[in-house]
Coordinates of N, CA, C and O in Angstrom, one line a residue:
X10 N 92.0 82.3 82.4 CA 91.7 83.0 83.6 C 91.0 82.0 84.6 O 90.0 81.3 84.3
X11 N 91.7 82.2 85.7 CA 90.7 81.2 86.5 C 90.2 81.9 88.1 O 90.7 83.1 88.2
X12 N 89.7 81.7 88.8 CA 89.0 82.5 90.2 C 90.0 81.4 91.5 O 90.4 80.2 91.4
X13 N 90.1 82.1 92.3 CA 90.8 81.3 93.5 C 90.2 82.4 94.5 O 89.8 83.5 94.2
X14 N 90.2 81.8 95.6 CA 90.2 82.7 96.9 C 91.6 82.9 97.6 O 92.7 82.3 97.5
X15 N 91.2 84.1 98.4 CA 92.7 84.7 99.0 C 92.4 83.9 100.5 O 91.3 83.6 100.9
X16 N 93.7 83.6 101.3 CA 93.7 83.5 102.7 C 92.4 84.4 103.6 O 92.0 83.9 104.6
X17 N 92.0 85.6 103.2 CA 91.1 86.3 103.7 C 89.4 85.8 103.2 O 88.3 86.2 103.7
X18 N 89.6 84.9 101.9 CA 88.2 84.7 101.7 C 87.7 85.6 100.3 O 86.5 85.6 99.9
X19 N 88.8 86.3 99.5 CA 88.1 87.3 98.9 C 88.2 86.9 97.4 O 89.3 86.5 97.4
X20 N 87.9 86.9 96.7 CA 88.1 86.3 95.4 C 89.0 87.0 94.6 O 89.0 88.3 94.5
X21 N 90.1 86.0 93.9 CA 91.2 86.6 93.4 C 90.7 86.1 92.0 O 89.7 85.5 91.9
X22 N 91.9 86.7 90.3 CA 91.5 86.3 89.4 C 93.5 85.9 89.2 O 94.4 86.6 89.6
X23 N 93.7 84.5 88.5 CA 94.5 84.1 88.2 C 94.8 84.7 86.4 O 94.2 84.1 85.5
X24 N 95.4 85.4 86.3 CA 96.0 85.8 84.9 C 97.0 85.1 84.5 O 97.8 84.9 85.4
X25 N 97.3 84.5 83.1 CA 98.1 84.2 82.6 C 98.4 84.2 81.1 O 97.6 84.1 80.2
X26 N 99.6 84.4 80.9 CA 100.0 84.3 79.4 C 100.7 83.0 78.6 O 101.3 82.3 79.4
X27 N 100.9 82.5 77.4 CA 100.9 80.9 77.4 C 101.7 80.9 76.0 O 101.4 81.6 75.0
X28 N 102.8 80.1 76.0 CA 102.4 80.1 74.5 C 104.2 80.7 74.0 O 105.1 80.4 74.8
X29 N 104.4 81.4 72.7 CA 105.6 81.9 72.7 C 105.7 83.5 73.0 O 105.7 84.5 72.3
X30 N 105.7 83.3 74.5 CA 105.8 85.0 74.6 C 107.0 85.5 75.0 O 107.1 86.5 75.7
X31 N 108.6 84.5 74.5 CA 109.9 85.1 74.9 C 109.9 86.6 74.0 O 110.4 87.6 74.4
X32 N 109.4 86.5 73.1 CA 109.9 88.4 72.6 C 109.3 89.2 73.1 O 109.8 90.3 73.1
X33 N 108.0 89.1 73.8 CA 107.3 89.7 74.7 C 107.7 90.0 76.1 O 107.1 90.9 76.6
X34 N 108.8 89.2 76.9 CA 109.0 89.0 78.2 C 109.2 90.0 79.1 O 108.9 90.0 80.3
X35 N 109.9 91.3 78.4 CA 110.3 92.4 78.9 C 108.8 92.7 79.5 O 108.4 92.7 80.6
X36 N 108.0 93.1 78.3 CA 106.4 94.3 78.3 C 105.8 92.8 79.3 O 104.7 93.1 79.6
X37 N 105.9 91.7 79.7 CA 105.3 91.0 80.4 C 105.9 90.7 82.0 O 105.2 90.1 82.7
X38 N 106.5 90.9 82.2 CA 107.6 91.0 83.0 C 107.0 92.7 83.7 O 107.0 92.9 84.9
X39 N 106.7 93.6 82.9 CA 106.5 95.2 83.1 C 105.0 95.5 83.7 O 104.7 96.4 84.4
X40 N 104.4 94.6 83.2 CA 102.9 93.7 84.0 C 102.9 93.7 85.4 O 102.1 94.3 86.2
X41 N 104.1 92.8 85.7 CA 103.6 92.3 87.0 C 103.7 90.9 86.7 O 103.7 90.4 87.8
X42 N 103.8 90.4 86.2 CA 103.7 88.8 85.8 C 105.1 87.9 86.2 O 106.2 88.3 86.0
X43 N 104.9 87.0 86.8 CA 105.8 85.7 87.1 C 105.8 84.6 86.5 O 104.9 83.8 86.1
X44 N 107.2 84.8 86.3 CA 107.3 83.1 85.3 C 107.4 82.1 86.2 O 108.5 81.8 86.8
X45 N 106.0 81.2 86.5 CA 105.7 80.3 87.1 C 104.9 78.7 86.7 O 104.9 78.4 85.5
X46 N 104.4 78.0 87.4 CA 103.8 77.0 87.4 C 102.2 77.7 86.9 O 101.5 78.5 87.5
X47 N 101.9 77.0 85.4 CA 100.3 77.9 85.0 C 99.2 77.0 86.2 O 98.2 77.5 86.5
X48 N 99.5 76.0 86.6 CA 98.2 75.3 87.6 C 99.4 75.0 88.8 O 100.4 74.4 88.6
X49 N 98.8 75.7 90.1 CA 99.3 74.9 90.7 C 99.1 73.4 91.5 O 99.4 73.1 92.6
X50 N 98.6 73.0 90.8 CA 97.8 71.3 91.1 C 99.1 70.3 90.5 O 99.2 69.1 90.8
X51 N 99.7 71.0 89.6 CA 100.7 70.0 88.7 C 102.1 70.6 89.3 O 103.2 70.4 88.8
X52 N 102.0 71.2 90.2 CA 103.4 71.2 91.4 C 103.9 70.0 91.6 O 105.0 69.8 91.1
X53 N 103.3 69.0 92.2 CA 103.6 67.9 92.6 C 103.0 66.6 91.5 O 102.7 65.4 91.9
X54 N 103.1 67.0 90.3 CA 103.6 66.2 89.4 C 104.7 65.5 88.9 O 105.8 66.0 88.7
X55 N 104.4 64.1 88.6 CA 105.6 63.5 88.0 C 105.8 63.9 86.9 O 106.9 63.4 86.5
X56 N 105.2 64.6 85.9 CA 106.0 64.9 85.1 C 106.1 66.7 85.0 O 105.7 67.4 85.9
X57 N 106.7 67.1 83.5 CA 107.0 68.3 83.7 C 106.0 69.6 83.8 O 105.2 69.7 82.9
X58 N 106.0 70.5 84.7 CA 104.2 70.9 84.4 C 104.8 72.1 83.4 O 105.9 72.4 83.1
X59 N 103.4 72.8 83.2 CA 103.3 73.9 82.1 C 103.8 75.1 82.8 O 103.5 75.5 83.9
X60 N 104.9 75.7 82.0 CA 105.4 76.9 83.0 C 104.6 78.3 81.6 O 104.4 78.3 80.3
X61 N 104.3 79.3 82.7 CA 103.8 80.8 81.8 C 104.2 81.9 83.0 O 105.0 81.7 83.9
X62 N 103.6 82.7 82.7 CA 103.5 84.1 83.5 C 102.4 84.2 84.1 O 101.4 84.2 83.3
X63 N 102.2 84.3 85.0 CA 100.7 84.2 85.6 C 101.3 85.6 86.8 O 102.3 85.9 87.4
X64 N 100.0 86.2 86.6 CA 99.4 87.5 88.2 C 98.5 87.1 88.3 O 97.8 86.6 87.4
X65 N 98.0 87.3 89.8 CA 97.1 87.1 90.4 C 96.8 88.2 91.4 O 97.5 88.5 92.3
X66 N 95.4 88.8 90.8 CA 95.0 90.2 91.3 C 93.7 89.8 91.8 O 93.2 88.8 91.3
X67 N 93.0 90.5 92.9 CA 91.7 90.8 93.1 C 90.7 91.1 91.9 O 91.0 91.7 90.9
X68 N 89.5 90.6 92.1 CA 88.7 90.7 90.8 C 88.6 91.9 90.3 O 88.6 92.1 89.1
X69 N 88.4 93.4 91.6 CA 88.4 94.3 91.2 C 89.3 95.0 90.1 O 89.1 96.0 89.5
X70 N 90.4 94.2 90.1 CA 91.3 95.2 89.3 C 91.3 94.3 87.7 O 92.2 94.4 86.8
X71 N 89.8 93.3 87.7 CA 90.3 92.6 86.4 C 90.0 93.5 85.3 O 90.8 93.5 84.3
X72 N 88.8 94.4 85.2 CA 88.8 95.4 84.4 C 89.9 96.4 84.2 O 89.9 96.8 83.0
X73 N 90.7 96.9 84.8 CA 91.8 97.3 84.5 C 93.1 96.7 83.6 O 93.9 97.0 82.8
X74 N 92.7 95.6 84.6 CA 94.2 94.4 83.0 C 93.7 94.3 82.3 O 94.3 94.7 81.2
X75 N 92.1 93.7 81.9 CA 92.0 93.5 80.3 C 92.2 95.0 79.3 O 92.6 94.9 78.2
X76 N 91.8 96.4 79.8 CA 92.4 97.5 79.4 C 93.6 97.5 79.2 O 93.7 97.6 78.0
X77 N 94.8 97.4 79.7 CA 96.0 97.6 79.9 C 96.5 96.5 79.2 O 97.7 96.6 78.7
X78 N 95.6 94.6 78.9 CA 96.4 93.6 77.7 C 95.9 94.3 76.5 O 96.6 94.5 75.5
X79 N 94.6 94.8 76.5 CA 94.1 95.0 74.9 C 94.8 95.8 74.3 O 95.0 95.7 73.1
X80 N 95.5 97.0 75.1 CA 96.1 98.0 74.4 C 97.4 97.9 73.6 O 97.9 98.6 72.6
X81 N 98.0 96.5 74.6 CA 99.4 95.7 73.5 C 99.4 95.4 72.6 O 98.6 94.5 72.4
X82 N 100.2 95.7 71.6 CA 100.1 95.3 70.4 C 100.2 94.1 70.3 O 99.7 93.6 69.3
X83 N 100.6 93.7 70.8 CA 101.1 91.6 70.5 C 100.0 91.2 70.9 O 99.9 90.0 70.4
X84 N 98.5 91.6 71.9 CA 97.8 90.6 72.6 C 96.9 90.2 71.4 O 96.7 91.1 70.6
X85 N 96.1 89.0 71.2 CA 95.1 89.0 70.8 C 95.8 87.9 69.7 O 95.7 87.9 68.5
X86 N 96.4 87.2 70.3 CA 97.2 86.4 68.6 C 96.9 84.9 70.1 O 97.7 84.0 69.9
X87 N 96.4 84.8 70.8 CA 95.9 83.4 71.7 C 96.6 83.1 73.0 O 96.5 82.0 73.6
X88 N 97.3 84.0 73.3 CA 98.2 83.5 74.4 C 98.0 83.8 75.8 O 98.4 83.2 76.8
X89 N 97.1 84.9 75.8 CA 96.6 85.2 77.1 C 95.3 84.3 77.1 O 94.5 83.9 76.2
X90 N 95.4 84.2 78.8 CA 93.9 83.5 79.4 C 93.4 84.3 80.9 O 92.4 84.0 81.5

């Protein structure tokens, strides 16, 4: 999990998932989640960067996803950050 600000100044929370979550992809995908670049600082890397699923919500709603990852049965085996 990391904090970023929005264009408006407001603090967002970067979610992501890591790791082997192809059997998962559907219920992560059902999230909200994008299979994307996990940093984007390693965009413009020469080599290959780390791809996961990352959403990026307002802080307010971080209490709501960690309710909504804990309740998956798959979470809790290290792949979420």
């Amino acid at each position: 999990m990391k904090y970023e600000l929005s264009g408006k100044g407001e603090i967002q929370v970067r979610l992501s998932f890591r790791g082997d979550t192809k059997p998962h992809k559907e219920e992560i995908k059902a999230l909200g989640y994008k299979w994307k670049v996990l940093d984007d600082t390693q965009v413009l890397s020469t080599t290959r960067p780390e791809m996961g699923w990352v959403k990026i919500v307002p802080h307010t709603y971080f209490r709501k996803w960690k309710e909504v990852t804990e309740d998956a049965h798959w979470y809790g085996n290290g792949n979420a950050s």
